[in-house]
Short mmCIF file of C-alpha atoms in Angstrom, two decimals:
data_model
loop_
_atom_site.label_atom_id
_atom_site.label_comp_id
_atom_site.label_asym_id
_atom_site.label_seq_id
_atom_site.Cartn_x
_atom_site.Cartn_y
_atom_site.Cartn_z
CA UNK H 1 -0.14 -0.12 0.00
CA UNK H 2 2.99 2.31 -0.16
CA UNK H 3 3.34 5.19 2.27
CA UNK H 4 -0.57 5.36 2.92
CA UNK H 5 -2.10 4.38 6.08
CA UNK H 6 -5.61 3.12 5.55
CA UNK H 7 -8.36 2.66 8.10
CA UNK H 8 -8.84 -0.80 9.30
CA UNK H 9 -12.43 -2.34 9.15
CA UNK H 10 -12.66 -2.21 13.04
CA UNK H 11 -11.74 1.49 13.26
CA UNK H 12 -13.84 2.58 10.16
CA UNK H 13 -16.86 5.00 10.73
CA UNK H 14 -19.20 7.04 8.93
CA UNK H 15 -18.96 6.99 5.04
CA UNK H 16 -15.59 4.96 5.31
CA UNK H 17 -17.52 2.16 7.04
CA UNK H 18 -20.31 2.33 4.59
CA UNK H 19 -17.95 1.90 1.70
CA UNK H 20 -16.14 -1.11 3.56
CA UNK H 21 -19.74 -2.85 4.29
CA UNK H 22 -20.84 -2.38 0.78
CA UNK H 23 -17.89 -4.19 -0.79
CA UNK H 24 -17.88 -6.77 1.86
CA UNK H 25 -21.60 -7.47 1.21
CA UNK H 26 -20.97 -7.39 -2.70
CA UNK H 27 -17.49 -9.06 -2.80
CA UNK H 28 -16.93 -10.82 0.50
CA UNK H 29 -13.92 -8.71 1.17
CA UNK H 30 -12.71 -5.03 1.14
CA UNK H 31 -10.29 -4.45 -1.68
CA UNK H 32 -7.22 -2.45 -1.50
CA UNK H 33 -8.41 0.24 -3.60
CA UNK H 34 -11.42 0.84 -1.44
CA UNK H 35 -9.31 1.27 1.36
CA UNK H 36 -7.20 3.92 -0.38
CA UNK H 37 -10.10 5.57 -1.89
CA UNK H 38 -11.95 5.85 1.35
CA UNK H 39 -9.27 8.18 2.47
CA UNK H 40 -11.44 10.84 0.62
CA UNK H 41 -14.91 9.34 1.05
CA UNK H 42 -16.65 12.34 -0.60
CA UNK H 43 -14.59 11.88 -3.63
CA UNK H 44 -14.97 8.15 -3.54
CA UNK H 45 -18.81 8.53 -3.52
CA UNK H 46 -18.72 10.97 -6.26
CA UNK H 47 -16.67 8.46 -8.36
CA UNK H 48 -18.98 5.72 -7.48
CA UNK H 49 -22.01 7.76 -8.52
CA UNK H 50 -20.39 8.65 -11.84
CA UNK H 51 -19.41 4.97 -12.49
CA UNK H 52 -23.18 4.10 -11.86
CA UNK H 53 -24.72 6.67 -14.13
CA UNK H 54 -22.30 5.72 -17.10
CA UNK H 55 -22.95 1.91 -16.46
CA UNK H 56 -26.75 2.28 -16.24
CA UNK H 57 -26.83 4.46 -19.32
CA UNK H 58 -24.91 2.08 -21.79
CA UNK H 59 -25.86 -1.40 -20.10
CA UNK H 60 -23.75 -3.66 -18.11
CA UNK H 61 -22.29 -5.90 -20.61
CA UNK H 62 -21.34 -3.01 -22.87
CA UNK H 63 -19.99 -1.20 -19.90
CA UNK H 64 -17.73 -4.11 -18.78
CA UNK H 65 -16.37 -4.65 -22.30
CA UNK H 66 -15.24 -1.09 -22.52
CA UNK H 67 -13.99 -1.21 -18.93
CA UNK H 68 -11.89 -4.37 -19.70
CA UNK H 69 -10.71 -2.70 -22.97
CA UNK H 70 -9.48 0.67 -21.40
CA UNK H 71 -7.82 -1.40 -18.39
CA UNK H 72 -5.93 -3.44 -21.21
CA UNK H 73 -4.85 -0.12 -22.96
CA UNK H 74 -3.42 1.52 -19.73
CA UNK H 75 -1.98 -1.90 -18.29
CA UNK H 76 -4.22 -1.93 -15.15
CA UNK H 77 -3.98 -5.13 -13.57
CA UNK H 78 -5.99 -3.96 -10.81
CA UNK H 79 -8.84 -3.11 -13.25
CA UNK H 80 -8.64 -6.10 -15.38
CA UNK H 81 -8.85 -8.45 -12.39
CA UNK H 82 -11.67 -6.53 -10.53
CA UNK H 83 -13.76 -5.94 -13.83
CA UNK H 84 -13.13 -9.67 -15.11
CA UNK H 85 -14.60 -10.77 -11.90
CA UNK H 86 -17.58 -8.34 -12.23
CA UNK H 87 -18.15 -9.02 -15.71
CA UNK H 88 -18.87 -12.78 -15.09
CA UNK H 89 -22.46 -11.41 -13.90
CA UNK H 90 -23.13 -10.28 -17.27
CA UNK H 91 -21.11 -12.59 -19.58
CA UNK H 92 -20.83 -16.22 -19.70
CA UNK H 93 -17.26 -17.48 -18.34
CA UNK H 94 -16.31 -19.20 -21.61
CA UNK H 95 -17.02 -16.25 -23.58
CA UNK H 96 -15.40 -14.10 -21.23
CA UNK H 97 -12.05 -16.27 -21.27
CA UNK H 98 -11.90 -15.54 -25.11
CA UNK H 99 -12.62 -11.79 -24.78
CA UNK H 100 -9.89 -11.48 -22.05
CA UNK H 101 -7.30 -13.38 -24.20
CA UNK H 102 -7.98 -11.52 -27.41
CA UNK H 103 -11.24 -9.71 -27.76
CA UNK H 104 -10.71 -9.38 -31.58
CA UNK H 105 -10.96 -13.09 -32.11
CA UNK H 106 -13.55 -13.84 -29.48
CA UNK H 107 -16.55 -13.97 -31.94
CA UNK H 108 -17.87 -10.67 -30.73
CA UNK H 109 -20.01 -8.34 -32.87
CA UNK H 110 -18.09 -5.93 -34.91
CA UNK H 111 -19.54 -3.12 -33.29
CA UNK H 112 -18.34 -4.64 -29.67
CA UNK H 113 -14.90 -4.80 -31.28
CA UNK H 114 -14.82 -1.38 -32.65
CA UNK H 115 -15.97 0.03 -29.16
CA UNK H 116 -12.90 -1.89 -27.52
CA UNK H 117 -10.66 -0.69 -30.15
CA UNK H 118 -11.52 2.88 -29.28
CA UNK H 119 -11.30 2.32 -25.46
CA UNK H 120 -7.90 0.56 -26.01
CA UNK H 121 -6.67 3.54 -28.18
CA UNK H 122 -7.97 6.26 -25.75
CA UNK H 123 -6.06 4.54 -22.84
CA UNK H 124 -3.00 4.28 -24.82
CA UNK H 125 -2.98 7.59 -27.03
CA UNK H 126 -5.74 9.66 -26.60
CA UNK H 127 -3.91 12.76 -28.17
CA UNK H 128 -3.71 10.80 -31.34
CA UNK H 129 -7.42 10.53 -31.59
CA UNK H 130 -9.48 12.45 -34.06
CA UNK H 131 -12.94 12.46 -35.87
CA UNK H 132 -12.12 9.09 -37.54
CA UNK H 133 -12.05 7.33 -34.24
CA UNK H 134 -15.59 8.42 -33.20
CA UNK H 135 -16.92 8.15 -36.96
CA UNK H 136 -15.97 4.45 -36.93
CA UNK H 137 -18.15 4.11 -33.93
CA UNK H 138 -20.79 6.01 -35.83
CA UNK H 139 -20.42 3.45 -38.99
CA UNK H 140 -21.38 0.87 -36.82
CA UNK H 141 -24.52 2.31 -35.71
CA UNK H 142 -23.73 3.84 -32.42
CA UNK H 143 -25.65 7.01 -31.68
CA UNK H 144 -24.22 10.28 -30.24
CA UNK H 145 -25.09 9.35 -26.75
CA UNK H 146 -23.61 5.91 -27.13
CA UNK H 147 -20.42 7.37 -28.38
CA UNK H 148 -20.30 9.82 -25.45
CA UNK H 149 -21.04 6.97 -23.22
CA UNK H 150 -18.32 4.51 -24.59
CA UNK H 151 -15.96 7.63 -23.98
CA UNK H 152 -16.91 8.45 -20.56
CA UNK H 153 -16.70 4.74 -19.61
CA UNK H 154 -13.11 4.38 -20.92
CA UNK H 155 -12.01 7.89 -19.64
CA UNK H 156 -13.24 7.16 -16.27
CA UNK H 157 -11.40 3.75 -16.04
CA UNK H 158 -8.30 5.70 -16.92
CA UNK H 159 -9.06 8.23 -13.93
CA UNK H 160 -9.23 5.14 -11.48
CA UNK H 161 -6.51 3.20 -12.99
CA UNK H 162 -4.08 6.09 -13.03
CA UNK H 163 -4.73 6.66 -9.24
CA UNK H 164 -4.25 3.21 -8.31
CA UNK H 165 -1.10 2.87 -10.19
CA UNK H 166 0.36 6.11 -9.14
CA UNK H 167 -0.33 5.39 -5.57
CA UNK H 168 1.18 1.87 -5.83
CA UNK H 169 -1.96 0.38 -4.49
CA UNK H 170 -1.70 -3.32 -3.92
CA UNK H 171 -3.41 -5.49 -6.67
CA UNK H 172 -6.03 -7.75 -5.23
CA UNK H 173 -7.12 -10.93 -6.90
CA UNK H 174 -10.59 -11.70 -6.45
CA UNK H 175 -10.63 -14.97 -4.40
CA UNK H 176 -13.30 -16.88 -6.73
CA UNK H 177 -11.60 -16.02 -10.12
CA UNK H 178 -10.10 -19.24 -11.67
CA UNK H 179 -6.45 -19.56 -12.44
CA UNK H 180 -7.64 -19.79 -16.21
CA UNK H 181 -9.47 -16.41 -16.04
CA UNK H 182 -6.75 -14.72 -14.06
CA UNK H 183 -4.12 -15.81 -16.81
CA UNK H 184 -6.47 -14.69 -19.73
CA UNK H 185 -7.08 -11.22 -18.04
CA UNK H 186 -3.37 -10.54 -17.34
CA UNK H 187 -1.32 -12.11 -20.23
CA UNK H 188 -2.33 -9.61 -22.66
CA UNK H 189 -1.18 -6.86 -20.39
CA UNK H 190 2.33 -8.74 -20.29
CA UNK H 191 2.22 -9.42 -24.07
CA UNK H 192 1.58 -5.39 -24.84
CA UNK H 193 4.41 -4.40 -22.48
CA UNK H 194 6.72 -6.99 -24.17
CA UNK H 195 5.91 -5.89 -27.72
CA UNK H 196 6.24 -2.27 -26.68
CA UNK H 197 9.79 -2.67 -24.99
#
């Protein structure tokens, strides 16, 4: 956890205790990122509200696909593992294994591949993006609102991933995630790093 001293579950009160309890109820444990972000509980609540509003607007399957792609583009092990686990609520495990390994060859609809490509590019080199990137989404039938939602979901993932990386937050491995799924989620990040280096 680096230099940060987080609040233990036994000592947590108020908004921090509520954040811990929500994660314990949903996940069965309190992840390291919650402990760190709860150091500023007001900002953490604002983040969760933003995340929720984006996900509700675009639907959970689409939200998780974009999130996984953005996490890949930025090289976030934290978010690949956390959202690989969350995505299992909306995507069959065998399909998700294929998506995690290589979404381009996983049998997804072309529109889903396009939005994931967009999220990866936004996460890796947003300064190089232009009208042609959003036009590609339009060509696959996405509306203005959907294009904005895809962009918001990818950019929001970058916001959180960069915080976790900058603060050297411990990487939590969800306890029920299979070894196969862990490898499928993390191996592509290592492959990208190797090819970039």
